[in-house]
Short mmCIF file of C-alpha atoms and ligand atoms in Angstrom, two decimals:
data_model
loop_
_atom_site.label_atom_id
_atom_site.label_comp_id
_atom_site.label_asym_id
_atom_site.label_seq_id
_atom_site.Cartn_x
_atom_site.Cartn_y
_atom_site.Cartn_z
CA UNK A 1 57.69 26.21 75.15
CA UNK A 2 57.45 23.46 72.56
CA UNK A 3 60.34 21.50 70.53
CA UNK A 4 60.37 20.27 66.82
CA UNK A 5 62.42 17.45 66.32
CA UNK A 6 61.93 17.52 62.61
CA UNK A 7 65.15 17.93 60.74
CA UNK A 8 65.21 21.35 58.96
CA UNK A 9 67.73 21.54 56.24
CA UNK A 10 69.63 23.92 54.55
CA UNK A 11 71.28 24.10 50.98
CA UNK A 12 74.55 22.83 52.33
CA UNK A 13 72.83 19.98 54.08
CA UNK A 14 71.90 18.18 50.19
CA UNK A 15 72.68 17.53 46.78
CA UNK A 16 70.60 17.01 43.69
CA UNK A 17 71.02 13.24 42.66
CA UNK A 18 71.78 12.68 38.74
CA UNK A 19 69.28 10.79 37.26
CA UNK A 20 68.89 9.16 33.65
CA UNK A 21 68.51 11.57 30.75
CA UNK A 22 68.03 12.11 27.39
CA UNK A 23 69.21 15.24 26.77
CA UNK A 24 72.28 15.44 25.06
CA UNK A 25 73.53 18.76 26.14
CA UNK A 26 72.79 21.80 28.11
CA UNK A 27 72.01 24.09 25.70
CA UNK A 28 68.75 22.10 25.06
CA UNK A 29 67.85 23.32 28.64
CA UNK A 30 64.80 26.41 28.32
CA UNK A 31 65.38 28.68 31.97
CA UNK A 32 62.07 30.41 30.86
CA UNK A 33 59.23 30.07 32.65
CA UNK A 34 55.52 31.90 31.96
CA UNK A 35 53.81 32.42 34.99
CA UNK A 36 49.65 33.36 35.17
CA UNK A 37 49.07 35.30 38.96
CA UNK A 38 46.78 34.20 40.72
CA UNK A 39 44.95 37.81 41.99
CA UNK A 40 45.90 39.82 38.45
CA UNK A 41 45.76 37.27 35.87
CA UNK A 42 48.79 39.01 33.70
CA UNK A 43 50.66 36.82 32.46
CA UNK A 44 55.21 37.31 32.59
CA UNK A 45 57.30 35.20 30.95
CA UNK A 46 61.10 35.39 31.44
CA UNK A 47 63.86 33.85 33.82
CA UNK A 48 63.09 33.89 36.99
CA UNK A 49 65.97 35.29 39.00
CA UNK A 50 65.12 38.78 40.82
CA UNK A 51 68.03 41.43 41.78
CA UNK A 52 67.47 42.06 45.96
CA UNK A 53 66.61 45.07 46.49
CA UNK A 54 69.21 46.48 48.64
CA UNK A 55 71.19 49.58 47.85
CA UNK A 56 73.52 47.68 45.96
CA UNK A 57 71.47 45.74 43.95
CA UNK A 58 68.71 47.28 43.23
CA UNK A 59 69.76 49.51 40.57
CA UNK A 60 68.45 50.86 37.35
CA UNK A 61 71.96 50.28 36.17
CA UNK A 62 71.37 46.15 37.32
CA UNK A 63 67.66 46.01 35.89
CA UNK A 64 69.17 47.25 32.40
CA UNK A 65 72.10 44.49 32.36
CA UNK A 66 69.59 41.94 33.76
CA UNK A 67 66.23 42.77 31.49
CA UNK A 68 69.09 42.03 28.58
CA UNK A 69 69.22 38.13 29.87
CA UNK A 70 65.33 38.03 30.44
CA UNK A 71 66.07 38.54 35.02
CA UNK A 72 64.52 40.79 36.76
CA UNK A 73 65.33 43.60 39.61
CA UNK A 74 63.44 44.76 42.71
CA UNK A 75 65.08 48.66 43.01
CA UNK A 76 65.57 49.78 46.31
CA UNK A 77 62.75 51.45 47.72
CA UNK A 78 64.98 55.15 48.64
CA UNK A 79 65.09 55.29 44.77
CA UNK A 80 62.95 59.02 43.87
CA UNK A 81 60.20 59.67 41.84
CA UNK A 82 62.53 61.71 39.11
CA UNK A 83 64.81 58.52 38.96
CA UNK A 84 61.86 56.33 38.18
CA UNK A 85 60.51 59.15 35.52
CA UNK A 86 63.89 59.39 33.93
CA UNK A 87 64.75 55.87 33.93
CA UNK A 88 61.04 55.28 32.34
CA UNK A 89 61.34 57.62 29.58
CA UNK A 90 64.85 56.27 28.35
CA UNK A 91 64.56 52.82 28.89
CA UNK A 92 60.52 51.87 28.58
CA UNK A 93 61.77 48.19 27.42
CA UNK A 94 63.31 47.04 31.05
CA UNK A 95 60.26 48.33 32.81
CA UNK A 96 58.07 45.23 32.58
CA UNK A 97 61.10 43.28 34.38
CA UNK A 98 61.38 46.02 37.74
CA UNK A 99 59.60 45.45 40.92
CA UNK A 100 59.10 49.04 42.80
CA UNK A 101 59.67 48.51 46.80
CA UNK A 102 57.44 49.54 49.69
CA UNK A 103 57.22 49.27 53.17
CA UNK A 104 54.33 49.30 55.27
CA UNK A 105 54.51 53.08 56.28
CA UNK A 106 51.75 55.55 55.58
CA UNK A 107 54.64 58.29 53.77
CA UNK A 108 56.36 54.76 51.50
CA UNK A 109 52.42 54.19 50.61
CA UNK A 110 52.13 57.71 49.11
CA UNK A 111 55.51 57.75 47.56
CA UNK A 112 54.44 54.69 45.61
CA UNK A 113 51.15 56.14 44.62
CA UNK A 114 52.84 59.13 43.62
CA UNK A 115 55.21 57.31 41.36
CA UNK A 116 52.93 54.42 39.88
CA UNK A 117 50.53 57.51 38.96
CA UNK A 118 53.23 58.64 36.77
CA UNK A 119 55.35 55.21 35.83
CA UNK A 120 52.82 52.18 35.78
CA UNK A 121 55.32 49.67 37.29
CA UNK A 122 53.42 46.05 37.06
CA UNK A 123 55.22 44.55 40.06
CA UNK A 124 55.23 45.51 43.71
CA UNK A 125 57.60 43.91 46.23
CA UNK A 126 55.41 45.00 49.81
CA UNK A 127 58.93 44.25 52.08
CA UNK A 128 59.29 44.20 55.63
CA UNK A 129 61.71 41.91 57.82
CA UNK A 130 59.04 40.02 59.68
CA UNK A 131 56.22 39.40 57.71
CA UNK A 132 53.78 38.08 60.54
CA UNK A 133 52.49 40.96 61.96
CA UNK A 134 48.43 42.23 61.26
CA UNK A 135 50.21 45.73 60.21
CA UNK A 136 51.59 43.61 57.19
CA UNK A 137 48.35 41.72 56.45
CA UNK A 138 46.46 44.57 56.75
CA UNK A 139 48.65 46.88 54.95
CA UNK A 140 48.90 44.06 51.98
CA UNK A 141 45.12 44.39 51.90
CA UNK A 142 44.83 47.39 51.38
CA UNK A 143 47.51 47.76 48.82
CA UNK A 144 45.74 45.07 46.97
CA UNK A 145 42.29 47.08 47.16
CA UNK A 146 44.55 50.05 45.69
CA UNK A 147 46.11 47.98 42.57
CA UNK A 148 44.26 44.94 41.55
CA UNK A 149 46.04 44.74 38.03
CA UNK A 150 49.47 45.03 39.31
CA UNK A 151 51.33 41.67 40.59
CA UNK A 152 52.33 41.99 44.48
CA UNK A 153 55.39 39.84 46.13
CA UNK A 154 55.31 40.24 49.63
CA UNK A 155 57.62 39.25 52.64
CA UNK A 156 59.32 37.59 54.30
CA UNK A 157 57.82 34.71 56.07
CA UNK A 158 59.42 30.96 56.38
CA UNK A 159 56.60 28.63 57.39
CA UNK A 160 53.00 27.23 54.95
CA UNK A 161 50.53 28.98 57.40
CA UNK A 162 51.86 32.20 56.47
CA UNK A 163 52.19 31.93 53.02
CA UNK A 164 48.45 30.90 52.74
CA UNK A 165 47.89 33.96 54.31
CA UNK A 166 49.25 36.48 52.80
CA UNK A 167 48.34 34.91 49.40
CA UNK A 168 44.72 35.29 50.65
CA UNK A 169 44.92 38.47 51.52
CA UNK A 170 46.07 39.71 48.47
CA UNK A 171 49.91 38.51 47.71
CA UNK A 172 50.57 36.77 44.20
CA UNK A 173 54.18 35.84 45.46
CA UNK A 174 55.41 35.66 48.30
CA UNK A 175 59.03 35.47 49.48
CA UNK A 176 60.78 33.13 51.82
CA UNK A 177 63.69 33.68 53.92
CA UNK A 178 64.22 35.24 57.36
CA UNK A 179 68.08 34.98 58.37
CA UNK A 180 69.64 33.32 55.61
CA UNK A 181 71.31 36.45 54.21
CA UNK A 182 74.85 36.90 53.21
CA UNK A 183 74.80 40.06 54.95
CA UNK A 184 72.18 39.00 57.22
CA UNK A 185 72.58 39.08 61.40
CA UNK A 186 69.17 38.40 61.87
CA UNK A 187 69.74 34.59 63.34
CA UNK A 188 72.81 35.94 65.43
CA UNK A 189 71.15 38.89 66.88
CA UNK A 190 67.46 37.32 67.70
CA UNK A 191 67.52 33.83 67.78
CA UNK A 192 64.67 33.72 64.96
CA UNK A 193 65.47 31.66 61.52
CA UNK A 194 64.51 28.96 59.46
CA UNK A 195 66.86 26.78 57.25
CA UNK A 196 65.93 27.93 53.67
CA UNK A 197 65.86 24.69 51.59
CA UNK A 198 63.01 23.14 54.25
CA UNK A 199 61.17 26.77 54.04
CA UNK A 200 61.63 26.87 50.73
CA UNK A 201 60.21 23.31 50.15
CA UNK A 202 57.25 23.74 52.90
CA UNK A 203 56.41 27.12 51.57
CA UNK A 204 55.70 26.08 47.99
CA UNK A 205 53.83 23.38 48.75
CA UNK A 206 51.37 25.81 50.64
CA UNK A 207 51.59 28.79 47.57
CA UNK A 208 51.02 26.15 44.94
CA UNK A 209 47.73 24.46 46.75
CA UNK A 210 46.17 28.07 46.13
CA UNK A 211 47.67 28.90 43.06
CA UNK A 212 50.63 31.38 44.40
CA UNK A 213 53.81 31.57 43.64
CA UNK A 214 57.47 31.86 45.96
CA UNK A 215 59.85 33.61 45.86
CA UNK A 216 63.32 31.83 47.87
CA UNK A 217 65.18 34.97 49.06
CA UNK A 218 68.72 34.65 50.65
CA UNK A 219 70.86 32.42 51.27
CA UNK A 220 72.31 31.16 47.84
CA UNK A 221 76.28 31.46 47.63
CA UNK A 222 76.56 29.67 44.54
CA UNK A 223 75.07 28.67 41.67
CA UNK A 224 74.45 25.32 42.45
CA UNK A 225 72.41 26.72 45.75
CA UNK A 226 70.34 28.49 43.17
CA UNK A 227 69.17 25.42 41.33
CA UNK A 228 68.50 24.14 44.57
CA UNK A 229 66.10 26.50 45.27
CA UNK A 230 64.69 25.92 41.90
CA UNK A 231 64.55 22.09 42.60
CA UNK A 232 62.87 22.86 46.19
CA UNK A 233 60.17 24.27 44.64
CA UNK A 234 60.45 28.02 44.52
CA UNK A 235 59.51 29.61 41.59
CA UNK A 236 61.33 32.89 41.80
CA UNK A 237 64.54 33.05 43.21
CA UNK A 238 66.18 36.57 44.93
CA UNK A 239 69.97 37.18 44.80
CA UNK A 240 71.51 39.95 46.77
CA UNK A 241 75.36 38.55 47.20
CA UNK A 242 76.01 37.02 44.35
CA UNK A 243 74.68 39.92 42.31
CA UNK A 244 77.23 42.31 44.67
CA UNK A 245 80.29 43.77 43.63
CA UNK A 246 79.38 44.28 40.15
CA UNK A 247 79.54 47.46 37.88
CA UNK A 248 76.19 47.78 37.89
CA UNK A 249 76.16 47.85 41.75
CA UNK A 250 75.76 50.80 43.68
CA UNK A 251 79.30 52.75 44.87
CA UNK A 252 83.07 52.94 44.22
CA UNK A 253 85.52 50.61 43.18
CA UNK A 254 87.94 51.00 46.56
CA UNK A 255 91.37 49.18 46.75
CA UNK A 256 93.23 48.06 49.62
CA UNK A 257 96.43 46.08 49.80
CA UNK A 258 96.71 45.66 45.58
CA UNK A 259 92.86 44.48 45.37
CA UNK A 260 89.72 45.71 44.10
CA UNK A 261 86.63 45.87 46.46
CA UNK A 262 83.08 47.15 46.36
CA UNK A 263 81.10 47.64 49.62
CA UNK A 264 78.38 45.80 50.48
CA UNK A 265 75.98 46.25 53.64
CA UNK A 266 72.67 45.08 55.02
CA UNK A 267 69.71 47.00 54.28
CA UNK A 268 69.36 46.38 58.00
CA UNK A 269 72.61 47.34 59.32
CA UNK A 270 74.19 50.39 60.65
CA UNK A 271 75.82 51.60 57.79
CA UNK A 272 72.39 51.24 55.90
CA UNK A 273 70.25 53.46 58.84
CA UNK A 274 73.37 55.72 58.78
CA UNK A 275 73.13 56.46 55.14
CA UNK A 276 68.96 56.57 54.91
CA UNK A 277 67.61 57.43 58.31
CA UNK A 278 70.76 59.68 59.77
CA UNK A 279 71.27 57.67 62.46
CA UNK A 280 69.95 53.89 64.48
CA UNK A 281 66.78 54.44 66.81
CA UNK A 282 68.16 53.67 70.46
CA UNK A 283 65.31 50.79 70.80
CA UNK A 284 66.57 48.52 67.16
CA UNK A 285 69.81 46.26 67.01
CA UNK A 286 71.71 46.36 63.60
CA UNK A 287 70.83 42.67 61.94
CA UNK A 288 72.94 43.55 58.58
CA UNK A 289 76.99 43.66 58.49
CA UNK A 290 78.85 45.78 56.00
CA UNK A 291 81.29 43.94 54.05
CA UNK A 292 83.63 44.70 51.11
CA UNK A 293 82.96 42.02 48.32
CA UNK A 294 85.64 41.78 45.77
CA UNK A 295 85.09 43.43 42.24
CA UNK A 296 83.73 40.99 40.03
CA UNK A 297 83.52 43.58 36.87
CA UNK A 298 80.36 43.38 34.69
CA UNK A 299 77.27 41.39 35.97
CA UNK A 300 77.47 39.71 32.53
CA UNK A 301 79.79 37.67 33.42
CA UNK A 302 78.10 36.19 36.72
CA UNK A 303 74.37 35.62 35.10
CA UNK A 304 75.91 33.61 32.69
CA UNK A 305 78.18 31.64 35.19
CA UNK A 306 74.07 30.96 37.25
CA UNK A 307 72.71 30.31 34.14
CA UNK A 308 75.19 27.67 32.71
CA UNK A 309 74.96 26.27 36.20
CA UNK A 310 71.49 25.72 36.50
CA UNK A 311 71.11 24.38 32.53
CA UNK A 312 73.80 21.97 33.53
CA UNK A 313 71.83 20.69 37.09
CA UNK A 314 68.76 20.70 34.53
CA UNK A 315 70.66 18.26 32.23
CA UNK A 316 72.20 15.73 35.10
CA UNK A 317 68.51 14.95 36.49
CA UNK A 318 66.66 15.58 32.47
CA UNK A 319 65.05 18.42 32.94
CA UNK A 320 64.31 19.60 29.38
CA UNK A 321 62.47 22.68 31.25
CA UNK A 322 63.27 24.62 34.19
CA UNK A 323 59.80 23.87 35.31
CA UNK A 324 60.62 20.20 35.42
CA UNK A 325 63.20 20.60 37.65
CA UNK A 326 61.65 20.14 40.77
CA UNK A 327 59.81 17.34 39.56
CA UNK A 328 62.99 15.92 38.76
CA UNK A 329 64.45 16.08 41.94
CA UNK A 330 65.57 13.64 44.73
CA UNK A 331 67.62 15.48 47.26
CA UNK A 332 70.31 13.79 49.31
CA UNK A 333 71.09 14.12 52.69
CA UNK A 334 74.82 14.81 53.32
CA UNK A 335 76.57 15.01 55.86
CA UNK A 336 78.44 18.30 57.57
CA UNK A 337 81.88 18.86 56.30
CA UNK A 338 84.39 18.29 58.58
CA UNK A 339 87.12 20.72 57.35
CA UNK A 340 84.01 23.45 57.71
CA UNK A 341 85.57 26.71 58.77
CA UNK A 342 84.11 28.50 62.36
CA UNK A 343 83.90 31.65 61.82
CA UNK A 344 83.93 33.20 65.12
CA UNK A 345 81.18 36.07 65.87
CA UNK A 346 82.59 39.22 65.53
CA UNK A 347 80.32 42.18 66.81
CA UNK A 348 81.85 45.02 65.10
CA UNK A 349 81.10 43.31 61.83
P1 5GP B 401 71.76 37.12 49.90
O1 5GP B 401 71.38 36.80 48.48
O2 5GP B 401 72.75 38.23 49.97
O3 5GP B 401 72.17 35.93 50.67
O4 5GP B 401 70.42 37.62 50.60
C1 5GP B 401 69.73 38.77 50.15
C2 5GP B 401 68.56 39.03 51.08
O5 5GP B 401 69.01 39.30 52.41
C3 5GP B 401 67.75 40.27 50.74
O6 5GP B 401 66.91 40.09 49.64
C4 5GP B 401 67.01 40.51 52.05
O7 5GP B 401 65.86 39.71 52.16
C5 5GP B 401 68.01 40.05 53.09
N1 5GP B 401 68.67 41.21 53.74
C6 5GP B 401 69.26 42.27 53.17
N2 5GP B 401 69.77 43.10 54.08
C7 5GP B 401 69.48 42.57 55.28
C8 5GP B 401 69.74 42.97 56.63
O8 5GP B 401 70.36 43.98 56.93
N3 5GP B 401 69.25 42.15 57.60
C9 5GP B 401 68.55 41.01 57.32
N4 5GP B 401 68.08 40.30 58.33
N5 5GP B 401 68.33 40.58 56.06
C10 5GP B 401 68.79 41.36 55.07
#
């Protein structure tokens, strides 16, 4: 057994100190950014906020509304062949902002062949919940033998080592973030985490020496924790929470007590394996909770509440370009706040 004393932080742990600026108001702010892949060499330009893809999330309905403000969506991986075929034929303008989802199983392999054969999708998001096992790195391999024109994100790992690996072995981005999930029991249940803002921060470093790219996944409650990200380094960022609760989201509006919910669960938790697999195997623990998230009404509405936010972080430190706004970043250290709720564990959740 071994100790790190390093301090690891986490978004609530900072803040982004204003610095001088010139600009004289956010809508001189560009959120674009044009990004070359390393392995493919395509080039994407757009803003670069992804949809999760989780159940809720990952919809064709969300890629539409999001492909509108330049975002993109990673659809959930249970999606079929005939939604991908009818989606393509109708809407051939959002497809170059979708990521299809795998896993690392021989039958999501052919289902992804099967459907790229008839719906070219340029972006892959290879998904598992612990990214440091061979099966991954071989798997990602392989997949990158299979497709060597079509961009691959894969995940999640937390820690540089990794990261170099997987972009060697075939990964263009790869995405951070084990246990910092809104829905995510992960850190309760195992033990196993990583504060996102350090991950984020130590991850890019190691992606950008080799000319990858990261993707910060989880974690980000408002949009201030998304700029964050941005200013840690991370060049995508992946939103499952705040994108939840939306029209565009998967499931009924349900009301209880006068108020307007939509449920939310982990793609990890009961009500998830209930819904895909049947039932949970006897040998896994549920690390996702179910929640209901209130109804928040078109997505619209919250992409341009991120967006403003992140122009107007841009604008406090100068940033004329999202690109510059890492390089325009001190972070402060704050200290815990003291009127922070405990929120007992609750196992049922
Ligand atoms: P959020 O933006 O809601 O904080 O985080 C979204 C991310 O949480 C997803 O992209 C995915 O990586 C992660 N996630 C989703 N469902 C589960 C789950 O059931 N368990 C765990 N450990 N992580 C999950």
């Amino acid at each position: 057994m071994r100790i790190e004393y390093d301090v690891k932080l986490d978004f609530k742990d900072v803040l982004i100190r204003p610095k001088r600026s010139v600009l004289k108001t956010r809508s001189e702010v560009s959120l674009q950014r044009e990004f070359t892949f390393k392995h493919t060499q395509t080039t994407w330009t757009g803003v670069p906020i992804i949809a999760a893809n989780m159940d809720h999330t990952g919809t064709f309905a969300m890629a539409l509304a999001l492909s509108q403000h330049g975002l993109m969506t990673a659809l959930d991986k249970f999606l079929t062949q005939e939604d991908w075929e009818n989606f393509a034929k109708e809407h051939q303008a959002a497809l170059p902002s979708c990521f299809i989802s795998c896993g690392i199983s021989d039958a999501e392999l052919e289902k992804l062949s099967n459907i790229m054969k008839k719906v070219p999708v340029s972006f892959i998001c290879l998904d598992v919940a612990n990214g440091y096992t061979e099966r991954f790195v071989s798997f990602l391999e392989h997949l990158r033998e299979i497709y060597p024109k079509t961009v691959i994100m894969a995940g999640n790992v937390v820690t540089g080592e990794m990261v170099e690996e997987l972009i060697l072995s075939g990964a263009d981005i790869v995405k951070i973030g084990i246990g910092p999930g809104s829905v995510c029991t992960t850190r309760e249940k195992t033990g196993v985490g990583y504060p996102q803002l350090s991950a984020i921060i130590e991850c890019a470093d190691a992606a950008h020496g080799l000319g990858g790219q990261v993707c910060a996944d989880g974690g980000c409650t408002t949009p201030g924790d998304v700029a964050k990200a941005f200013a840690a380094g991370a060049d995508f960022v992946m939103l499952g929470g705040m994108f939840a609760g939306h029209d565009e989201c998967l499931g009924e509006i349900v009301e209880e007590k006068g108020k307007k919910y939509k449920r939310f669960y982990g793609m990890s938790s009961s009500e998830a394996m209930q819904r895909h697999h049947g039932s949970m195997a006897d040998y896994r623990a549920s690390e996702g909770r179910s929640v209901n998230v209130p109804y928040k009404g078109p997505v619209k509405n919250t992409v341009l509440d991120i967006l403003g936010g992140i122009r107007s972080t841009c604008t406090y430190v100068g940033a004329h370009r999202l690109k510059e706004l890492s390089k325009r970043t001190t972070f402060i250290r704050v200290a815990r706040q003291l009127n922070e709720v405990f929120v007992p564990y609750d196992v049922n959740k």
